Amino acid sequence: MIKNHQKNQDEVNSDEAVFESFFSDVLRKMPATTAKIMQQTFNESRVKAEKIVFNSRHQVERRFSEFLDGVDNQTKTKCHQIIHAAALTAAIVGCSPIPFSDAFLLVPIQLTMMSRLHKLFGQSWSASVGKSLSKELVVVGLGRGAVGNIIKFIPAVGTVTGAAINASVAVSITEALGWTTVKMLNDGEDLFEQVMSFRGQFNILFKAMHNLK
């Protein structure tokens, strides 16, 4: 019992270390004013974000665990940690009180996630192509995400309702992008050379995410 408790605590500590590293890396890529606001509202935003991510994390990970067939346990764990850190960061951005922040702020989160996944699989990374691709994929979620941003501007209604919509969309986009990247890397596909395949697989996964939630 003690050993199991220690193992669980070690996993929590490891997850937190990956998240802190990921979040710090993303903050450095954000505009200074935005980064400052995110830091000031971090605790409150994280509480809301964790509830959103918790509702989907294990269900999503079980659904797409087959994408890691043939991968060693250490790499599997790191994949889960990287995608979870990205999803949580995306949810925190989605819970941000900054109107119209989440759409373009997802891009540095996604680039950081994709870069780390490529490095994990020993593959080269093209930041410029990745930026163009991730910007394009963000558009998939803008239909619903924009609704939340508009609500943020309405006095009295406040940011809570809007943030909830945006955070959910942000998490879905980020998780779908992460697992699509993992699948193609594990299958030995170059997502930059096979962009059409990447887009198609992303769209399928993005829809699957919504069916799970």
PDB file of C-alpha atoms in Angstrom:
ATOM      1  CA  MET A   1       0.000   0.000   0.000  1.00  0.00           C
ATOM      2  CA  ILE A   2       2.817   2.383   0.928  1.00  0.00           C
ATOM      3  CA  LYS A   3       4.681   1.543  -2.278  1.00  0.00           C
ATOM      4  CA  ASN A   4       1.580   2.195  -4.390  1.00  0.00           C
ATOM      5  CA  HIS A   5       1.015   5.509  -2.631  1.00  0.00           C
ATOM      6  CA  GLN A   6       4.635   6.464  -3.229  1.00  0.00           C
ATOM      7  CA  LYS A   7       4.335   5.495  -6.895  1.00  0.00           C
ATOM      8  CA  ASN A   8       1.194   7.592  -7.324  1.00  0.00           C
ATOM      9  CA  GLN A   9       2.843  10.554  -5.611  1.00  0.00           C
ATOM     10  CA  ASP A  10       5.906  10.192  -7.810  1.00  0.00           C
ATOM     11  CA  GLU A  11       3.658  10.248 -10.891  1.00  0.00           C
ATOM     12  CA  VAL A  12       1.921  13.394  -9.645  1.00  0.00           C
ATOM     13  CA  ASN A  13       5.263  15.066  -8.980  1.00  0.00           C
ATOM     14  CA  SER A  14       6.526  14.060 -12.413  1.00  0.00           C
ATOM     15  CA  ASP A  15       3.381  15.377 -14.125  1.00  0.00           C
ATOM     16  CA  GLU A  16       3.683  18.657 -12.236  1.00  0.00           C
ATOM     17  CA  ALA A  17       7.344  19.049 -13.149  1.00  0.00           C
ATOM     18  CA  VAL A  18       6.544  18.553 -16.838  1.00  0.00           C
ATOM     19  CA  PHE A  19       3.669  21.033 -16.630  1.00  0.00           C
ATOM     20  CA  GLU A  20       5.740  23.694 -14.863  1.00  0.00           C
ATOM     21  CA  SER A  21       8.496  23.369 -17.448  1.00  0.00           C
ATOM     22  CA  PHE A  22       5.980  23.474 -20.298  1.00  0.00           C
ATOM     23  CA  PHE A  23       4.027  26.434 -18.923  1.00  0.00           C
ATOM     24  CA  SER A  24       7.198  28.438 -18.264  1.00  0.00           C
ATOM     25  CA  ASP A  25       8.409  27.737 -21.792  1.00  0.00           C
ATOM     26  CA  VAL A  26       5.094  28.901 -23.264  1.00  0.00           C
ATOM     27  CA  LEU A  27       5.006  32.061 -21.135  1.00  0.00           C
ATOM     28  CA  ARG A  28       8.353  33.123 -22.568  1.00  0.00           C
ATOM     29  CA  LYS A  29       6.816  32.964 -26.049  1.00  0.00           C
ATOM     30  CA  MET A  30       3.780  35.062 -25.145  1.00  0.00           C
ATOM     31  CA  PRO A  31       3.528  38.851 -25.497  1.00  0.00           C
ATOM     32  CA  ALA A  32       4.843  40.431 -22.288  1.00  0.00           C
ATOM     33  CA  THR A  33       1.521  42.012 -21.302  1.00  0.00           C
ATOM     34  CA  THR A  34      -0.381  38.789 -21.872  1.00  0.00           C
ATOM     35  CA  ALA A  35       2.166  36.746 -19.940  1.00  0.00           C
ATOM     36  CA  LYS A  36       1.899  39.142 -17.014  1.00  0.00           C
ATOM     37  CA  ILE A  37      -1.899  38.878 -16.895  1.00  0.00           C
ATOM     38  CA  MET A  38      -1.725  35.096 -17.127  1.00  0.00           C
ATOM     39  CA  GLN A  39       0.690  35.001 -14.207  1.00  0.00           C
ATOM     40  CA  GLN A  40      -1.489  37.323 -12.138  1.00  0.00           C
ATOM     41  CA  THR A  41      -4.619  35.221 -12.715  1.00  0.00           C
ATOM     42  CA  PHE A  42      -2.828  31.858 -12.790  1.00  0.00           C
ATOM     43  CA  ASN A  43      -4.168  30.305  -9.580  1.00  0.00           C
ATOM     44  CA  GLU A  44      -7.807  31.087 -10.300  1.00  0.00           C
ATOM     45  CA  SER A  45      -7.544  30.103 -13.963  1.00  0.00           C
ATOM     46  CA  ARG A  46      -5.774  26.851 -13.168  1.00  0.00           C
ATOM     47  CA  VAL A  47      -8.491  25.702 -10.760  1.00  0.00           C
ATOM     48  CA  LYS A  48     -11.105  26.162 -13.488  1.00  0.00           C
ATOM     49  CA  ALA A  49      -8.848  24.659 -16.140  1.00  0.00           C
ATOM     50  CA  GLU A  50      -8.083  21.516 -14.141  1.00  0.00           C
ATOM     51  CA  LYS A  51     -11.789  20.744 -13.803  1.00  0.00           C
ATOM     52  CA  ILE A  52     -12.210  20.950 -17.566  1.00  0.00           C
ATOM     53  CA  VAL A  53      -9.146  18.850 -18.351  1.00  0.00           C
ATOM     54  CA  PHE A  54      -9.904  16.288 -15.621  1.00  0.00           C
ATOM     55  CA  ASN A  55     -13.255  15.518 -17.211  1.00  0.00           C
ATOM     56  CA  SER A  56     -11.625  14.369 -20.422  1.00  0.00           C
ATOM     57  CA  ARG A  57      -8.029  13.344 -19.718  1.00  0.00           C
ATOM     58  CA  HIS A  58      -8.345   9.658 -18.853  1.00  0.00           C
ATOM     59  CA  GLN A  59     -11.175   9.027 -21.283  1.00  0.00           C
ATOM     60  CA  VAL A  60      -9.214  10.592 -24.125  1.00  0.00           C
ATOM     61  CA  GLU A  61      -5.975   8.831 -23.203  1.00  0.00           C
ATOM     62  CA  ARG A  62      -7.680   5.427 -23.126  1.00  0.00           C
ATOM     63  CA  ARG A  63      -9.370   6.091 -26.454  1.00  0.00           C
ATOM     64  CA  PHE A  64      -6.130   6.931 -28.242  1.00  0.00           C
ATOM     65  CA  SER A  65      -3.687   4.678 -26.385  1.00  0.00           C
ATOM     66  CA  GLU A  66      -3.476   2.513 -29.516  1.00  0.00           C
ATOM     67  CA  PHE A  67      -1.539   5.331 -31.166  1.00  0.00           C
ATOM     68  CA  LEU A  68       1.351   4.344 -28.905  1.00  0.00           C
ATOM     69  CA  ASP A  69       1.461   0.656 -29.848  1.00  0.00           C
ATOM     70  CA  GLY A  70       5.041  -0.593 -29.896  1.00  0.00           C
ATOM     71  CA  VAL A  71       6.329   2.392 -27.919  1.00  0.00           C
ATOM     72  CA  ASP A  72       8.288   1.806 -24.711  1.00  0.00           C
ATOM     73  CA  ASN A  73       6.649   2.710 -21.398  1.00  0.00           C
ATOM     74  CA  GLN A  74       8.891   5.690 -20.702  1.00  0.00           C
ATOM     75  CA  THR A  75       8.063   7.281 -24.051  1.00  0.00           C
ATOM     76  CA  LYS A  76       4.364   6.527 -23.550  1.00  0.00           C
ATOM     77  CA  THR A  77       4.422   8.271 -20.182  1.00  0.00           C
ATOM     78  CA  LYS A  78       6.207  11.299 -21.605  1.00  0.00           C
ATOM     79  CA  CYS A  79       3.720  11.548 -24.492  1.00  0.00           C
ATOM     80  CA  HIS A  80       0.826  11.599 -22.049  1.00  0.00           C
ATOM     81  CA  GLN A  81       2.580  14.170 -19.873  1.00  0.00           C
ATOM     82  CA  ILE A  82       3.415  16.498 -22.763  1.00  0.00           C
ATOM     83  CA  ILE A  83      -0.099  16.421 -24.221  1.00  0.00           C
ATOM     84  CA  HIS A  84      -1.656  16.839 -20.767  1.00  0.00           C
ATOM     85  CA  ALA A  85       0.616  19.800 -19.999  1.00  0.00           C
ATOM     86  CA  ALA A  86      -0.352  21.379 -23.319  1.00  0.00           C
ATOM     87  CA  ALA A  87      -4.071  20.735 -22.771  1.00  0.00           C
ATOM     88  CA  LEU A  88      -3.941  22.208 -19.267  1.00  0.00           C
ATOM     89  CA  THR A  89      -2.039  25.248 -20.519  1.00  0.00           C
ATOM     90  CA  ALA A  90      -4.592  25.678 -23.316  1.00  0.00           C
ATOM     91  CA  ALA A  91      -7.423  25.461 -20.783  1.00  0.00           C
ATOM     92  CA  ILE A  92      -5.738  28.092 -18.607  1.00  0.00           C
ATOM     93  CA  VAL A  93      -5.531  30.367 -21.640  1.00  0.00           C
ATOM     94  CA  GLY A  94      -9.178  29.603 -22.378  1.00  0.00           C
ATOM     95  CA  CYS A  95     -10.073  30.651 -18.832  1.00  0.00           C
ATOM     96  CA  SER A  96      -8.118  33.861 -19.253  1.00  0.00           C
ATOM     97  CA  PRO A  97     -10.070  37.133 -18.892  1.00  0.00           C
ATOM     98  CA  ILE A  98      -8.349  38.544 -21.988  1.00  0.00           C
ATOM     99  CA  PRO A  99     -10.906  38.854 -24.834  1.00  0.00           C
ATOM    100  CA  PHE A 100      -9.924  37.094 -28.056  1.00  0.00           C
ATOM    101  CA  SER A 101      -6.792  35.732 -26.429  1.00  0.00           C
ATOM    102  CA  ASP A 102      -7.243  32.013 -26.828  1.00  0.00           C
ATOM    103  CA  ALA A 103      -7.211  31.716 -30.632  1.00  0.00           C
ATOM    104  CA  PHE A 104      -3.750  33.094 -31.308  1.00  0.00           C
ATOM    105  CA  LEU A 105      -2.353  32.114 -27.916  1.00  0.00           C
ATOM    106  CA  LEU A 106      -2.983  28.458 -28.718  1.00  0.00           C
ATOM    107  CA  VAL A 107      -0.277  28.631 -31.381  1.00  0.00           C
ATOM    108  CA  PRO A 108       2.783  28.887 -29.074  1.00  0.00           C
ATOM    109  CA  ILE A 109       1.254  26.160 -26.897  1.00  0.00           C
ATOM    110  CA  GLN A 110       0.836  23.884 -29.886  1.00  0.00           C
ATOM    111  CA  LEU A 111       4.292  24.645 -31.251  1.00  0.00           C
ATOM    112  CA  THR A 112       5.862  23.826 -27.891  1.00  0.00           C
ATOM    113  CA  MET A 113       3.894  20.573 -27.679  1.00  0.00           C
ATOM    114  CA  MET A 114       4.705  19.495 -31.234  1.00  0.00           C
ATOM    115  CA  SER A 115       8.366  20.396 -30.822  1.00  0.00           C
ATOM    116  CA  ARG A 116       8.664  18.337 -27.632  1.00  0.00           C
ATOM    117  CA  LEU A 117       6.874  15.369 -29.191  1.00  0.00           C
ATOM    118  CA  HIS A 118       9.168  15.468 -32.212  1.00  0.00           C
ATOM    119  CA  LYS A 119      12.213  15.600 -29.957  1.00  0.00           C
ATOM    120  CA  LEU A 120      10.835  12.687 -27.920  1.00  0.00           C
ATOM    121  CA  PHE A 121      10.578  10.555 -31.060  1.00  0.00           C
ATOM    122  CA  GLY A 122      14.010  11.679 -32.245  1.00  0.00           C
ATOM    123  CA  GLN A 123      12.642  13.622 -35.208  1.00  0.00           C
ATOM    124  CA  SER A 124      13.614  17.007 -36.613  1.00  0.00           C
ATOM    125  CA  TRP A 125      11.290  19.952 -36.094  1.00  0.00           C
ATOM    126  CA  SER A 126      10.341  22.799 -38.427  1.00  0.00           C
ATOM    127  CA  ALA A 127       9.053  25.684 -36.310  1.00  0.00           C
ATOM    128  CA  SER A 128       8.100  27.830 -39.310  1.00  0.00           C
ATOM    129  CA  VAL A 129       6.018  25.133 -40.996  1.00  0.00           C
ATOM    130  CA  GLY A 130       4.576  24.080 -37.661  1.00  0.00           C
ATOM    131  CA  LYS A 131       3.463  27.639 -36.962  1.00  0.00           C
ATOM    132  CA  SER A 132       1.623  27.884 -40.273  1.00  0.00           C
ATOM    133  CA  LEU A 133      -0.021  24.505 -39.769  1.00  0.00           C
ATOM    134  CA  SER A 134      -1.104  25.111 -36.183  1.00  0.00           C
ATOM    135  CA  LYS A 135      -2.558  28.515 -37.073  1.00  0.00           C
ATOM    136  CA  GLU A 136      -4.632  26.855 -39.749  1.00  0.00           C
ATOM    137  CA  LEU A 137      -5.875  24.166 -37.374  1.00  0.00           C
ATOM    138  CA  VAL A 138      -6.879  26.701 -34.727  1.00  0.00           C
ATOM    139  CA  VAL A 139      -9.493  27.939 -37.199  1.00  0.00           C
ATOM    140  CA  VAL A 140     -11.349  24.643 -36.746  1.00  0.00           C
ATOM    141  CA  GLY A 141     -12.321  25.693 -33.246  1.00  0.00           C
ATOM    142  CA  LEU A 142     -12.974  29.362 -33.884  1.00  0.00           C
ATOM    143  CA  GLY A 143     -16.654  28.859 -34.671  1.00  0.00           C
ATOM    144  CA  ARG A 144     -17.457  27.850 -31.115  1.00  0.00           C
ATOM    145  CA  GLY A 145     -14.535  29.661 -29.534  1.00  0.00           C
ATOM    146  CA  ALA A 146     -15.673  33.025 -30.888  1.00  0.00           C
ATOM    147  CA  VAL A 147     -18.963  32.623 -29.046  1.00  0.00           C
ATOM    148  CA  GLY A 148     -17.146  32.536 -25.749  1.00  0.00           C
ATOM    149  CA  ASN A 149     -15.024  35.542 -26.624  1.00  0.00           C
ATOM    150  CA  ILE A 150     -18.089  37.598 -27.498  1.00  0.00           C
ATOM    151  CA  ILE A 151     -19.708  36.709 -24.173  1.00  0.00           C
ATOM    152  CA  LYS A 152     -16.607  38.013 -22.401  1.00  0.00           C
ATOM    153  CA  PHE A 153     -17.436  41.511 -23.626  1.00  0.00           C
ATOM    154  CA  ILE A 154     -20.952  41.540 -22.168  1.00  0.00           C
ATOM    155  CA  PRO A 155     -21.099  43.420 -18.827  1.00  0.00           C
ATOM    156  CA  ALA A 156     -22.517  41.494 -15.853  1.00  0.00           C
ATOM    157  CA  VAL A 157     -22.392  38.196 -17.757  1.00  0.00           C
ATOM    158  CA  GLY A 158     -18.667  38.319 -17.163  1.00  0.00           C
ATOM    159  CA  THR A 159     -15.906  35.991 -18.247  1.00  0.00           C
ATOM    160  CA  VAL A 160     -16.893  32.760 -16.517  1.00  0.00           C
ATOM    161  CA  THR A 161     -19.430  31.566 -19.088  1.00  0.00           C
ATOM    162  CA  GLY A 162     -17.275  32.598 -22.008  1.00  0.00           C
ATOM    163  CA  ALA A 163     -14.168  31.054 -20.522  1.00  0.00           C
ATOM    164  CA  ALA A 164     -15.873  27.698 -20.048  1.00  0.00           C
ATOM    165  CA  ILE A 165     -16.727  27.492 -23.748  1.00  0.00           C
ATOM    166  CA  ASN A 166     -13.306  28.632 -24.908  1.00  0.00           C
ATOM    167  CA  ALA A 167     -11.366  26.368 -22.573  1.00  0.00           C
ATOM    168  CA  SER A 168     -13.258  23.287 -23.721  1.00  0.00           C
ATOM    169  CA  VAL A 169     -12.614  24.101 -27.375  1.00  0.00           C
ATOM    170  CA  ALA A 170      -8.975  24.945 -26.661  1.00  0.00           C
ATOM    171  CA  VAL A 171      -8.457  21.605 -24.921  1.00  0.00           C
ATOM    172  CA  SER A 172     -10.123  19.660 -27.744  1.00  0.00           C
ATOM    173  CA  ILE A 173      -8.024  21.360 -30.421  1.00  0.00           C
ATOM    174  CA  THR A 174      -4.810  20.851 -28.474  1.00  0.00           C
ATOM    175  CA  GLU A 175      -5.463  17.213 -27.574  1.00  0.00           C
ATOM    176  CA  ALA A 176      -6.471  16.367 -31.146  1.00  0.00           C
ATOM    177  CA  LEU A 177      -3.348  18.055 -32.489  1.00  0.00           C
ATOM    178  CA  GLY A 178      -1.153  16.271 -29.951  1.00  0.00           C
ATOM    179  CA  TRP A 179      -2.505  12.791 -30.618  1.00  0.00           C
ATOM    180  CA  THR A 180      -2.446  13.308 -34.383  1.00  0.00           C
ATOM    181  CA  THR A 181       1.220  14.266 -34.080  1.00  0.00           C
ATOM    182  CA  VAL A 182       1.936  11.204 -31.921  1.00  0.00           C
ATOM    183  CA  LYS A 183       0.154   8.861 -34.329  1.00  0.00           C
ATOM    184  CA  MET A 184       2.027  10.126 -37.366  1.00  0.00           C
ATOM    185  CA  LEU A 185       5.378  10.101 -35.568  1.00  0.00           C
ATOM    186  CA  ASN A 186       4.819   6.553 -34.343  1.00  0.00           C
ATOM    187  CA  ASP A 187       3.712   5.482 -37.829  1.00  0.00           C
ATOM    188  CA  GLY A 188       6.882   6.970 -39.287  1.00  0.00           C
ATOM    189  CA  GLU A 189       5.028   9.651 -41.254  1.00  0.00           C
ATOM    190  CA  ASP A 190       6.409  13.148 -41.795  1.00  0.00           C
ATOM    191  CA  LEU A 191       3.529  15.481 -40.986  1.00  0.00           C
ATOM    192  CA  PHE A 192       5.196  18.351 -42.872  1.00  0.00           C
ATOM    193  CA  GLU A 193       5.528  16.296 -46.045  1.00  0.00           C
ATOM    194  CA  GLN A 194       2.075  14.758 -45.661  1.00  0.00           C
ATOM    195  CA  VAL A 195       0.098  17.819 -44.658  1.00  0.00           C
ATOM    196  CA  MET A 196      -3.158  16.646 -46.239  1.00  0.00           C
ATOM    197  CA  SER A 197      -3.016  13.418 -44.259  1.00  0.00           C
ATOM    198  CA  PHE A 198      -2.277  15.403 -41.113  1.00  0.00           C
ATOM    199  CA  ARG A 199      -5.260  17.701 -41.656  1.00  0.00           C
ATOM    200  CA  GLY A 200      -7.559  14.788 -42.362  1.00  0.00           C
ATOM    201  CA  GLN A 201      -6.489  12.856 -39.274  1.00  0.00           C
ATOM    202  CA  PHE A 202      -6.735  15.988 -37.152  1.00  0.00           C
ATOM    203  CA  ASN A 203     -10.311  16.642 -38.288  1.00  0.00           C
ATOM    204  CA  ILE A 204     -11.300  13.062 -37.483  1.00  0.00           C
ATOM    205  CA  LEU A 205      -9.750  13.243 -34.017  1.00  0.00           C
ATOM    206  CA  PHE A 206     -11.174  16.676 -33.303  1.00  0.00           C
ATOM    207  CA  LYS A 207     -14.690  15.381 -33.999  1.00  0.00           C
ATOM    208  CA  ALA A 208     -13.987  12.296 -31.895  1.00  0.00           C
ATOM    209  CA  MET A 209     -12.962  14.528 -28.981  1.00  0.00           C
ATOM    210  CA  HIS A 210     -16.346  16.232 -29.038  1.00  0.00           C
ATOM    211  CA  ASN A 211     -18.120  12.882 -29.121  1.00  0.00           C
ATOM    212  CA  LEU A 212     -16.277  11.904 -25.948  1.00  0.00           C
ATOM    213  CA  LYS A 213     -17.278  15.075 -24.069  1.00  0.00           C
TER     214      LYS A 213
END
